[in-house]
Amino acid sequence: AVKQLWGDGDHMAEIDDMVAEQEAIRGEKAKSVCDLFRDKAVRWQLITLFLVASCMQLIGVNVVYFYAYSVFIKAGIPPAQTHYVSLGVGITEILTTVLCGFLIERAGRKTLLWKSYTVMALALGLLTVTLSLQDSFSWIPYCSVALIFIFIMSFGIGPAGVLCPLPTEIFIQSYRPAAYVFNGATNWIQLFILGLLFPFIV
Protein backbone atom coordinates (compact mmCIF):
# COMPACT_ATOMS: atom_id res chain seq x y z
CA ALA A 1 0.00 0.00 0.00
CA VAL A 2 2.86 2.39 0.82
CA LYS A 3 4.58 1.64 -2.50
CA GLN A 4 1.31 2.18 -4.33
CA LEU A 5 0.86 5.53 -2.57
CA TRP A 6 4.45 6.86 -2.71
CA GLY A 7 5.99 4.82 -5.55
CA ASP A 8 9.05 2.58 -5.50
CA GLY A 9 11.80 3.25 -3.02
CA ASP A 10 12.85 2.57 0.54
CA HIS A 11 9.95 3.52 2.82
CA MET A 12 10.98 1.43 5.85
CA ALA A 13 11.50 4.52 8.05
CA GLU A 14 7.88 5.61 7.46
CA ILE A 15 6.59 2.06 8.01
CA ASP A 16 8.59 1.82 11.25
CA ASP A 17 6.98 5.09 12.40
CA MET A 18 3.52 3.72 11.63
CA VAL A 19 4.23 0.46 13.50
CA ALA A 20 5.64 2.40 16.49
CA GLU A 21 2.55 4.62 16.62
CA GLN A 22 0.28 1.59 16.33
CA GLU A 23 2.09 -0.03 19.28
CA ALA A 24 1.94 3.18 21.33
CA ILE A 25 -1.84 3.51 21.01
CA ARG A 26 -2.72 -0.19 21.07
CA GLY A 27 -6.06 -0.65 22.81
CA GLU A 28 -6.54 3.09 23.25
CA LYS A 29 -9.95 4.34 22.15
CA ALA A 30 -10.58 7.50 20.17
CA LYS A 31 -10.57 10.58 22.39
CA SER A 32 -13.46 13.02 22.65
CA VAL A 33 -13.22 16.79 22.21
CA CYS A 34 -13.39 17.15 26.01
CA ASP A 35 -10.38 14.81 26.32
CA LEU A 36 -8.60 16.98 23.77
CA PHE A 37 -9.12 20.06 25.97
CA ARG A 38 -8.18 18.26 29.21
CA ASP A 39 -4.98 16.53 28.09
CA LYS A 40 -1.96 18.79 28.69
CA ALA A 41 0.19 16.56 26.45
CA VAL A 42 -1.58 17.92 23.34
CA ARG A 43 -2.02 21.52 24.54
CA TRP A 44 0.54 23.01 22.11
CA GLN A 45 -0.86 21.07 19.16
CA LEU A 46 -4.33 22.39 20.03
CA ILE A 47 -3.05 25.98 20.30
CA THR A 48 -1.20 25.61 16.98
CA LEU A 49 -4.32 24.29 15.25
CA PHE A 50 -6.45 27.11 16.71
CA LEU A 51 -3.99 29.84 15.68
CA VAL A 52 -3.57 28.56 12.12
CA ALA A 53 -7.36 28.19 11.71
CA SER A 54 -7.96 31.66 13.19
CA CYS A 55 -5.36 33.29 10.93
CA MET A 56 -7.03 31.65 7.94
CA GLN A 57 -10.36 33.28 8.87
CA LEU A 58 -8.94 36.64 9.93
CA ILE A 59 -6.73 37.17 6.85
CA GLY A 60 -9.88 38.31 5.02
CA VAL A 61 -10.36 35.73 2.28
CA ASN A 62 -14.14 35.68 2.76
CA VAL A 63 -14.26 39.47 2.49
CA VAL A 64 -12.23 39.39 -0.73
CA TYR A 65 -14.67 36.85 -2.16
CA PHE A 66 -17.58 39.00 -0.98
CA TYR A 67 -16.28 42.18 -2.67
CA ALA A 68 -14.70 40.57 -5.75
CA TYR A 69 -17.91 40.95 -7.80
CA SER A 70 -18.09 44.73 -7.26
CA VAL A 71 -14.35 45.08 -8.01
CA PHE A 72 -14.83 43.19 -11.30
CA ILE A 73 -17.78 45.44 -12.24
CA LYS A 74 -15.70 48.58 -11.44
CA ALA A 75 -12.90 47.20 -13.63
CA GLY A 76 -15.28 47.38 -16.57
CA ILE A 77 -15.96 43.67 -16.90
CA PRO A 78 -19.54 43.28 -18.21
CA PRO A 79 -21.95 41.78 -15.64
CA ALA A 80 -22.60 38.84 -18.00
CA GLN A 81 -18.86 38.02 -18.01
CA THR A 82 -18.28 38.61 -14.28
CA HIS A 83 -19.50 35.11 -13.43
CA TYR A 84 -16.75 33.64 -15.60
CA VAL A 85 -14.11 35.76 -13.86
CA SER A 86 -15.48 34.62 -10.48
CA LEU A 87 -15.28 31.03 -11.74
CA GLY A 88 -11.67 31.76 -12.71
CA VAL A 89 -10.97 32.87 -9.14
CA GLY A 90 -12.40 29.60 -7.80
CA ILE A 91 -10.42 27.52 -10.30
CA THR A 92 -7.28 29.47 -9.36
CA GLU A 93 -7.77 28.54 -5.70
CA ILE A 94 -8.31 24.86 -6.57
CA LEU A 95 -5.20 24.71 -8.78
CA THR A 96 -2.97 26.46 -6.23
CA THR A 97 -4.25 24.19 -3.44
CA VAL A 98 -3.32 21.17 -5.58
CA LEU A 99 0.08 22.78 -6.25
CA CYS A 100 0.52 23.19 -2.50
CA GLY A 101 0.18 19.41 -2.18
CA PHE A 102 3.29 19.02 -4.32
CA LEU A 103 5.24 21.82 -2.62
CA ILE A 104 4.38 21.16 1.01
CA GLU A 105 7.07 18.51 1.59
CA ARG A 106 9.79 20.41 -0.27
CA ALA A 107 9.16 23.91 1.04
CA GLY A 108 7.81 23.05 4.50
CA ARG A 109 4.61 24.12 6.21
CA LYS A 110 6.03 27.12 8.10
CA THR A 111 7.68 28.51 4.98
CA LEU A 112 4.50 28.17 2.92
CA LEU A 113 2.40 29.80 5.66
CA TRP A 114 4.75 32.74 6.36
CA LYS A 115 5.48 33.53 2.72
CA SER A 116 1.81 33.20 1.74
CA TYR A 117 0.61 35.38 4.60
CA THR A 118 3.24 38.00 3.68
CA VAL A 119 2.12 38.07 0.03
CA MET A 120 -1.55 38.16 1.11
CA ALA A 121 -0.93 41.08 3.47
CA LEU A 122 0.93 42.99 0.74
CA ALA A 123 -1.85 42.23 -1.76
CA LEU A 124 -4.49 43.50 0.69
CA GLY A 125 -2.47 46.67 1.35
CA LEU A 126 -2.10 47.35 -2.38
CA LEU A 127 -5.76 46.45 -2.95
CA THR A 128 -6.74 49.11 -0.42
CA VAL A 129 -4.68 51.65 -2.38
CA THR A 130 -6.05 50.63 -5.79
CA LEU A 131 -9.65 50.68 -4.53
CA SER A 132 -9.08 54.19 -3.17
CA LEU A 133 -7.62 55.38 -6.50
CA GLN A 134 -9.83 53.39 -8.88
CA ASP A 135 -11.57 56.52 -10.26
CA SER A 136 -8.27 58.35 -10.82
CA PHE A 137 -6.87 56.24 -13.67
CA SER A 138 -8.58 53.88 -16.11
CA TRP A 139 -6.04 51.09 -15.57
CA ILE A 140 -6.24 51.02 -11.74
CA PRO A 141 -9.35 48.74 -11.57
CA TYR A 142 -7.46 46.10 -13.56
CA CYS A 143 -4.72 46.21 -10.93
CA SER A 144 -7.41 45.49 -8.33
CA VAL A 145 -8.53 42.43 -10.31
CA ALA A 146 -4.92 41.21 -10.58
CA LEU A 147 -4.40 41.72 -6.83
CA ILE A 148 -7.50 39.63 -6.08
CA PHE A 149 -6.05 36.80 -8.17
CA ILE A 150 -2.65 37.14 -6.45
CA PHE A 151 -4.37 37.08 -3.04
CA ILE A 152 -6.39 33.96 -3.88
CA MET A 153 -3.32 32.20 -5.33
CA SER A 154 -1.38 32.92 -2.14
CA PHE A 155 -4.29 31.70 -0.04
CA GLY A 156 -4.51 28.43 -1.98
CA ILE A 157 -0.79 27.71 -1.92
CA GLY A 158 -0.48 28.52 1.79
CA PRO A 159 -3.25 28.39 4.43
CA ALA A 160 -5.85 26.49 2.40
CA GLY A 161 -3.41 23.73 1.48
CA VAL A 162 -1.56 23.54 4.81
CA LEU A 163 -4.55 23.57 7.19
CA CYS A 164 -6.38 20.55 5.70
CA PRO A 165 -3.79 17.87 6.61
CA LEU A 166 -2.56 19.66 9.77
CA PRO A 167 -4.70 17.75 12.34
CA THR A 168 -3.46 14.47 10.87
CA GLU A 169 0.17 15.52 11.07
CA ILE A 170 0.34 16.96 14.60
CA PHE A 171 -2.03 14.60 16.48
CA ILE A 172 -1.71 10.86 17.07
CA GLN A 173 -4.48 8.61 15.74
CA SER A 174 -6.58 8.53 18.93
CA TYR A 175 -6.88 12.35 18.95
CA ARG A 176 -7.40 12.93 15.22
CA PRO A 177 -11.22 12.65 15.08
CA ALA A 178 -11.57 15.13 17.98
CA ALA A 179 -8.98 17.44 16.35
CA TYR A 180 -10.96 17.45 13.09
CA VAL A 181 -14.18 18.26 14.98
CA PHE A 182 -12.42 21.08 16.85
CA ASN A 183 -10.92 22.42 13.61
CA GLY A 184 -14.27 22.38 11.79
CA ALA A 185 -16.13 23.96 14.71
CA THR A 186 -13.45 26.67 15.06
CA ASN A 187 -13.66 27.56 11.37
CA TRP A 188 -17.46 27.72 11.20
CA ILE A 189 -17.91 29.58 14.51
CA GLN A 190 -15.34 32.20 13.50
CA LEU A 191 -16.91 32.51 10.05
CA PHE A 192 -20.31 33.02 11.70
CA ILE A 193 -18.95 35.70 14.07
CA LEU A 194 -17.13 37.50 11.24
CA GLY A 195 -20.25 37.32 9.07
CA LEU A 196 -22.25 39.01 11.84
CA LEU A 197 -19.67 41.66 12.77
CA PHE A 198 -18.28 42.67 9.38
CA PRO A 199 -21.36 44.59 8.11
CA PHE A 200 -21.26 46.71 11.30
CA ILE A 201 -17.51 47.33 10.83
CA VAL A 202 -18.18 48.45 7.23
PDB file of C-alpha atoms in Angstrom:
ATOM      1  CA  ALA A   1       0.000   0.000   0.000  1.00  0.00           C
ATOM      2  CA  VAL A   2       2.858   2.389   0.823  1.00  0.00           C
ATOM      3  CA  LYS A   3       4.580   1.637  -2.503  1.00  0.00           C
ATOM      4  CA  GLN A   4       1.312   2.178  -4.332  1.00  0.00           C
ATOM      5  CA  LEU A   5       0.862   5.526  -2.568  1.00  0.00           C
ATOM      6  CA  TRP A   6       4.446   6.859  -2.714  1.00  0.00           C
ATOM      7  CA  GLY A   7       5.988   4.817  -5.545  1.00  0.00           C
ATOM      8  CA  ASP A   8       9.050   2.579  -5.499  1.00  0.00           C
ATOM      9  CA  GLY A   9      11.803   3.253  -3.020  1.00  0.00           C
ATOM     10  CA  ASP A  10      12.853   2.569   0.545  1.00  0.00           C
ATOM     11  CA  HIS A  11       9.954   3.520   2.815  1.00  0.00           C
ATOM     12  CA  MET A  12      10.983   1.431   5.849  1.00  0.00           C
ATOM     13  CA  ALA A  13      11.502   4.520   8.050  1.00  0.00           C
ATOM     14  CA  GLU A  14       7.883   5.608   7.461  1.00  0.00           C
ATOM     15  CA  ILE A  15       6.592   2.063   8.011  1.00  0.00           C
ATOM     16  CA  ASP A  16       8.590   1.816  11.255  1.00  0.00           C
ATOM     17  CA  ASP A  17       6.984   5.088  12.404  1.00  0.00           C
ATOM     18  CA  MET A  18       3.520   3.717  11.625  1.00  0.00           C
ATOM     19  CA  VAL A  19       4.235   0.458  13.503  1.00  0.00           C
ATOM     20  CA  ALA A  20       5.641   2.399  16.491  1.00  0.00           C
ATOM     21  CA  GLU A  21       2.552   4.623  16.616  1.00  0.00           C
ATOM     22  CA  GLN A  22       0.285   1.586  16.331  1.00  0.00           C
ATOM     23  CA  GLU A  23       2.088  -0.035  19.284  1.00  0.00           C
ATOM     24  CA  ALA A  24       1.937   3.180  21.328  1.00  0.00           C
ATOM     25  CA  ILE A  25      -1.845   3.515  21.013  1.00  0.00           C
ATOM     26  CA  ARG A  26      -2.725  -0.193  21.065  1.00  0.00           C
ATOM     27  CA  GLY A  27      -6.064  -0.655  22.810  1.00  0.00           C
ATOM     28  CA  GLU A  28      -6.544   3.091  23.251  1.00  0.00           C
ATOM     29  CA  LYS A  29      -9.952   4.340  22.152  1.00  0.00           C
ATOM     30  CA  ALA A  30     -10.583   7.497  20.166  1.00  0.00           C
ATOM     31  CA  LYS A  31     -10.575  10.582  22.389  1.00  0.00           C
ATOM     32  CA  SER A  32     -13.456  13.024  22.649  1.00  0.00           C
ATOM     33  CA  VAL A  33     -13.218  16.787  22.209  1.00  0.00           C
ATOM     34  CA  CYS A  34     -13.394  17.149  26.013  1.00  0.00           C
ATOM     35  CA  ASP A  35     -10.379  14.809  26.325  1.00  0.00           C
ATOM     36  CA  LEU A  36      -8.599  16.982  23.773  1.00  0.00           C
ATOM     37  CA  PHE A  37      -9.117  20.062  25.974  1.00  0.00           C
ATOM     38  CA  ARG A  38      -8.184  18.265  29.206  1.00  0.00           C
ATOM     39  CA  ASP A  39      -4.978  16.532  28.089  1.00  0.00           C
ATOM     40  CA  LYS A  40      -1.957  18.789  28.686  1.00  0.00           C
ATOM     41  CA  ALA A  41       0.191  16.565  26.450  1.00  0.00           C
ATOM     42  CA  VAL A  42      -1.582  17.920  23.341  1.00  0.00           C
ATOM     43  CA  ARG A  43      -2.018  21.520  24.536  1.00  0.00           C
ATOM     44  CA  TRP A  44       0.541  23.010  22.113  1.00  0.00           C
ATOM     45  CA  GLN A  45      -0.858  21.071  19.161  1.00  0.00           C
ATOM     46  CA  LEU A  46      -4.335  22.394  20.031  1.00  0.00           C
ATOM     47  CA  ILE A  47      -3.053  25.983  20.304  1.00  0.00           C
ATOM     48  CA  THR A  48      -1.195  25.613  16.980  1.00  0.00           C
ATOM     49  CA  LEU A  49      -4.316  24.294  15.251  1.00  0.00           C
ATOM     50  CA  PHE A  50      -6.455  27.106  16.707  1.00  0.00           C
ATOM     51  CA  LEU A  51      -3.991  29.842  15.684  1.00  0.00           C
ATOM     52  CA  VAL A  52      -3.571  28.562  12.120  1.00  0.00           C
ATOM     53  CA  ALA A  53      -7.361  28.194  11.708  1.00  0.00           C
ATOM     54  CA  SER A  54      -7.963  31.664  13.187  1.00  0.00           C
ATOM     55  CA  CYS A  55      -5.363  33.292  10.927  1.00  0.00           C
ATOM     56  CA  MET A  56      -7.030  31.650   7.943  1.00  0.00           C
ATOM     57  CA  GLN A  57     -10.356  33.277   8.866  1.00  0.00           C
ATOM     58  CA  LEU A  58      -8.938  36.643   9.934  1.00  0.00           C
ATOM     59  CA  ILE A  59      -6.731  37.173   6.850  1.00  0.00           C
ATOM     60  CA  GLY A  60      -9.882  38.309   5.024  1.00  0.00           C
ATOM     61  CA  VAL A  61     -10.356  35.725   2.282  1.00  0.00           C
ATOM     62  CA  ASN A  62     -14.137  35.679   2.758  1.00  0.00           C
ATOM     63  CA  VAL A  63     -14.263  39.472   2.492  1.00  0.00           C
ATOM     64  CA  VAL A  64     -12.226  39.389  -0.729  1.00  0.00           C
ATOM     65  CA  TYR A  65     -14.667  36.846  -2.159  1.00  0.00           C
ATOM     66  CA  PHE A  66     -17.581  39.004  -0.981  1.00  0.00           C
ATOM     67  CA  TYR A  67     -16.284  42.179  -2.667  1.00  0.00           C
ATOM     68  CA  ALA A  68     -14.705  40.568  -5.748  1.00  0.00           C
ATOM     69  CA  TYR A  69     -17.909  40.949  -7.795  1.00  0.00           C
ATOM     70  CA  SER A  70     -18.088  44.734  -7.262  1.00  0.00           C
ATOM     71  CA  VAL A  71     -14.349  45.082  -8.015  1.00  0.00           C
ATOM     72  CA  PHE A  72     -14.830  43.194 -11.297  1.00  0.00           C
ATOM     73  CA  ILE A  73     -17.777  45.444 -12.242  1.00  0.00           C
ATOM     74  CA  LYS A  74     -15.698  48.580 -11.445  1.00  0.00           C
ATOM     75  CA  ALA A  75     -12.904  47.202 -13.633  1.00  0.00           C
ATOM     76  CA  GLY A  76     -15.275  47.383 -16.572  1.00  0.00           C
ATOM     77  CA  ILE A  77     -15.963  43.671 -16.901  1.00  0.00           C
ATOM     78  CA  PRO A  78     -19.537  43.285 -18.211  1.00  0.00           C
ATOM     79  CA  PRO A  79     -21.953  41.779 -15.641  1.00  0.00           C
ATOM     80  CA  ALA A  80     -22.600  38.837 -17.996  1.00  0.00           C
ATOM     81  CA  GLN A  81     -18.862  38.022 -18.006  1.00  0.00           C
ATOM     82  CA  THR A  82     -18.284  38.609 -14.279  1.00  0.00           C
ATOM     83  CA  HIS A  83     -19.502  35.110 -13.428  1.00  0.00           C
ATOM     84  CA  TYR A  84     -16.745  33.642 -15.599  1.00  0.00           C
ATOM     85  CA  VAL A  85     -14.112  35.761 -13.856  1.00  0.00           C
ATOM     86  CA  SER A  86     -15.484  34.617 -10.479  1.00  0.00           C
ATOM     87  CA  LEU A  87     -15.283  31.034 -11.744  1.00  0.00           C
ATOM     88  CA  GLY A  88     -11.667  31.755 -12.713  1.00  0.00           C
ATOM     89  CA  VAL A  89     -10.965  32.874  -9.136  1.00  0.00           C
ATOM     90  CA  GLY A  90     -12.401  29.603  -7.800  1.00  0.00           C
ATOM     91  CA  ILE A  91     -10.421  27.517 -10.296  1.00  0.00           C
ATOM     92  CA  THR A  92      -7.279  29.467  -9.362  1.00  0.00           C
ATOM     93  CA  GLU A  93      -7.774  28.538  -5.700  1.00  0.00           C
ATOM     94  CA  ILE A  94      -8.311  24.862  -6.571  1.00  0.00           C
ATOM     95  CA  LEU A  95      -5.204  24.711  -8.783  1.00  0.00           C
ATOM     96  CA  THR A  96      -2.973  26.459  -6.228  1.00  0.00           C
ATOM     97  CA  THR A  97      -4.251  24.187  -3.441  1.00  0.00           C
ATOM     98  CA  VAL A  98      -3.320  21.169  -5.581  1.00  0.00           C
ATOM     99  CA  LEU A  99       0.076  22.778  -6.253  1.00  0.00           C
ATOM    100  CA  CYS A 100       0.523  23.191  -2.498  1.00  0.00           C
ATOM    101  CA  GLY A 101       0.178  19.409  -2.179  1.00  0.00           C
ATOM    102  CA  PHE A 102       3.293  19.015  -4.321  1.00  0.00           C
ATOM    103  CA  LEU A 103       5.245  21.824  -2.620  1.00  0.00           C
ATOM    104  CA  ILE A 104       4.376  21.156   1.013  1.00  0.00           C
ATOM    105  CA  GLU A 105       7.071  18.512   1.592  1.00  0.00           C
ATOM    106  CA  ARG A 106       9.786  20.408  -0.274  1.00  0.00           C
ATOM    107  CA  ALA A 107       9.155  23.910   1.038  1.00  0.00           C
ATOM    108  CA  GLY A 108       7.812  23.050   4.498  1.00  0.00           C
ATOM    109  CA  ARG A 109       4.613  24.116   6.213  1.00  0.00           C
ATOM    110  CA  LYS A 110       6.026  27.123   8.104  1.00  0.00           C
ATOM    111  CA  THR A 111       7.677  28.513   4.981  1.00  0.00           C
ATOM    112  CA  LEU A 112       4.497  28.174   2.915  1.00  0.00           C
ATOM    113  CA  LEU A 113       2.404  29.804   5.661  1.00  0.00           C
ATOM    114  CA  TRP A 114       4.748  32.739   6.360  1.00  0.00           C
ATOM    115  CA  LYS A 115       5.476  33.533   2.721  1.00  0.00           C
ATOM    116  CA  SER A 116       1.812  33.201   1.737  1.00  0.00           C
ATOM    117  CA  TYR A 117       0.610  35.384   4.600  1.00  0.00           C
ATOM    118  CA  THR A 118       3.238  38.002   3.682  1.00  0.00           C
ATOM    119  CA  VAL A 119       2.119  38.070   0.029  1.00  0.00           C
ATOM    120  CA  MET A 120      -1.548  38.156   1.115  1.00  0.00           C
ATOM    121  CA  ALA A 121      -0.925  41.076   3.473  1.00  0.00           C
ATOM    122  CA  LEU A 122       0.931  42.992   0.741  1.00  0.00           C
ATOM    123  CA  ALA A 123      -1.852  42.226  -1.758  1.00  0.00           C
ATOM    124  CA  LEU A 124      -4.490  43.504   0.691  1.00  0.00           C
ATOM    125  CA  GLY A 125      -2.472  46.669   1.345  1.00  0.00           C
ATOM    126  CA  LEU A 126      -2.097  47.351  -2.383  1.00  0.00           C
ATOM    127  CA  LEU A 127      -5.763  46.455  -2.953  1.00  0.00           C
ATOM    128  CA  THR A 128      -6.738  49.106  -0.419  1.00  0.00           C
ATOM    129  CA  VAL A 129      -4.676  51.652  -2.380  1.00  0.00           C
ATOM    130  CA  THR A 130      -6.052  50.625  -5.792  1.00  0.00           C
ATOM    131  CA  LEU A 131      -9.653  50.677  -4.528  1.00  0.00           C
ATOM    132  CA  SER A 132      -9.084  54.191  -3.172  1.00  0.00           C
ATOM    133  CA  LEU A 133      -7.624  55.379  -6.496  1.00  0.00           C
ATOM    134  CA  GLN A 134      -9.833  53.393  -8.884  1.00  0.00           C
ATOM    135  CA  ASP A 135     -11.568  56.517 -10.255  1.00  0.00           C
ATOM    136  CA  SER A 136      -8.271  58.350 -10.818  1.00  0.00           C
ATOM    137  CA  PHE A 137      -6.869  56.239 -13.674  1.00  0.00           C
ATOM    138  CA  SER A 138      -8.584  53.883 -16.114  1.00  0.00           C
ATOM    139  CA  TRP A 139      -6.036  51.087 -15.568  1.00  0.00           C
ATOM    140  CA  ILE A 140      -6.243  51.016 -11.736  1.00  0.00           C
ATOM    141  CA  PRO A 141      -9.351  48.742 -11.569  1.00  0.00           C
ATOM    142  CA  TYR A 142      -7.460  46.100 -13.564  1.00  0.00           C
ATOM    143  CA  CYS A 143      -4.719  46.213 -10.934  1.00  0.00           C
ATOM    144  CA  SER A 144      -7.410  45.490  -8.325  1.00  0.00           C
ATOM    145  CA  VAL A 145      -8.532  42.427 -10.306  1.00  0.00           C
ATOM    146  CA  ALA A 146      -4.920  41.206 -10.585  1.00  0.00           C
ATOM    147  CA  LEU A 147      -4.402  41.719  -6.829  1.00  0.00           C
ATOM    148  CA  ILE A 148      -7.502  39.627  -6.080  1.00  0.00           C
ATOM    149  CA  PHE A 149      -6.051  36.796  -8.171  1.00  0.00           C
ATOM    150  CA  ILE A 150      -2.652  37.145  -6.446  1.00  0.00           C
ATOM    151  CA  PHE A 151      -4.366  37.083  -3.040  1.00  0.00           C
ATOM    152  CA  ILE A 152      -6.386  33.955  -3.884  1.00  0.00           C
ATOM    153  CA  MET A 153      -3.318  32.203  -5.330  1.00  0.00           C
ATOM    154  CA  SER A 154      -1.377  32.920  -2.137  1.00  0.00           C
ATOM    155  CA  PHE A 155      -4.285  31.697  -0.035  1.00  0.00           C
ATOM    156  CA  GLY A 156      -4.515  28.431  -1.982  1.00  0.00           C
ATOM    157  CA  ILE A 157      -0.794  27.715  -1.920  1.00  0.00           C
ATOM    158  CA  GLY A 158      -0.482  28.517   1.792  1.00  0.00           C
ATOM    159  CA  PRO A 159      -3.246  28.390   4.433  1.00  0.00           C
ATOM    160  CA  ALA A 160      -5.851  26.487   2.400  1.00  0.00           C
ATOM    161  CA  GLY A 161      -3.407  23.729   1.481  1.00  0.00           C
ATOM    162  CA  VAL A 162      -1.563  23.542   4.807  1.00  0.00           C
ATOM    163  CA  LEU A 163      -4.555  23.567   7.191  1.00  0.00           C
ATOM    164  CA  CYS A 164      -6.378  20.545   5.700  1.00  0.00           C
ATOM    165  CA  PRO A 165      -3.793  17.868   6.614  1.00  0.00           C
ATOM    166  CA  LEU A 166      -2.558  19.660   9.768  1.00  0.00           C
ATOM    167  CA  PRO A 167      -4.702  17.751  12.342  1.00  0.00           C
ATOM    168  CA  THR A 168      -3.458  14.466  10.871  1.00  0.00           C
ATOM    169  CA  GLU A 169       0.167  15.522  11.075  1.00  0.00           C
ATOM    170  CA  ILE A 170       0.336  16.960  14.604  1.00  0.00           C
ATOM    171  CA  PHE A 171      -2.026  14.601  16.483  1.00  0.00           C
ATOM    172  CA  ILE A 172      -1.709  10.861  17.066  1.00  0.00           C
ATOM    173  CA  GLN A 173      -4.475   8.611  15.745  1.00  0.00           C
ATOM    174  CA  SER A 174      -6.583   8.527  18.932  1.00  0.00           C
ATOM    175  CA  TYR A 175      -6.878  12.351  18.946  1.00  0.00           C
ATOM    176  CA  ARG A 176      -7.400  12.930  15.216  1.00  0.00           C
ATOM    177  CA  PRO A 177     -11.223  12.649  15.084  1.00  0.00           C
ATOM    178  CA  ALA A 178     -11.568  15.128  17.979  1.00  0.00           C
ATOM    179  CA  ALA A 179      -8.981  17.440  16.351  1.00  0.00           C
ATOM    180  CA  TYR A 180     -10.959  17.454  13.089  1.00  0.00           C
ATOM    181  CA  VAL A 181     -14.177  18.256  14.980  1.00  0.00           C
ATOM    182  CA  PHE A 182     -12.422  21.084  16.848  1.00  0.00           C
ATOM    183  CA  ASN A 183     -10.923  22.419  13.613  1.00  0.00           C
ATOM    184  CA  GLY A 184     -14.273  22.376  11.789  1.00  0.00           C
ATOM    185  CA  ALA A 185     -16.129  23.961  14.707  1.00  0.00           C
ATOM    186  CA  THR A 186     -13.452  26.667  15.062  1.00  0.00           C
ATOM    187  CA  ASN A 187     -13.659  27.556  11.370  1.00  0.00           C
ATOM    188  CA  TRP A 188     -17.459  27.722  11.204  1.00  0.00           C
ATOM    189  CA  ILE A 189     -17.914  29.580  14.507  1.00  0.00           C
ATOM    190  CA  GLN A 190     -15.339  32.199  13.504  1.00  0.00           C
ATOM    191  CA  LEU A 191     -16.907  32.508  10.045  1.00  0.00           C
ATOM    192  CA  PHE A 192     -20.312  33.017  11.705  1.00  0.00           C
ATOM    193  CA  ILE A 193     -18.955  35.704  14.066  1.00  0.00           C
ATOM    194  CA  LEU A 194     -17.133  37.500  11.240  1.00  0.00           C
ATOM    195  CA  GLY A 195     -20.254  37.319   9.067  1.00  0.00           C
ATOM    196  CA  LEU A 196     -22.251  39.006  11.844  1.00  0.00           C
ATOM    197  CA  LEU A 197     -19.666  41.660  12.769  1.00  0.00           C
ATOM    198  CA  PHE A 198     -18.275  42.667   9.383  1.00  0.00           C
ATOM    199  CA  PRO A 199     -21.363  44.587   8.109  1.00  0.00           C
ATOM    200  CA  PHE A 200     -21.264  46.707  11.301  1.00  0.00           C
ATOM    201  CA  ILE A 201     -17.514  47.332  10.828  1.00  0.00           C
ATOM    202  CA  VAL A 202     -18.182  48.450   7.234  1.00  0.00           C
TER     203      VAL A 202
END
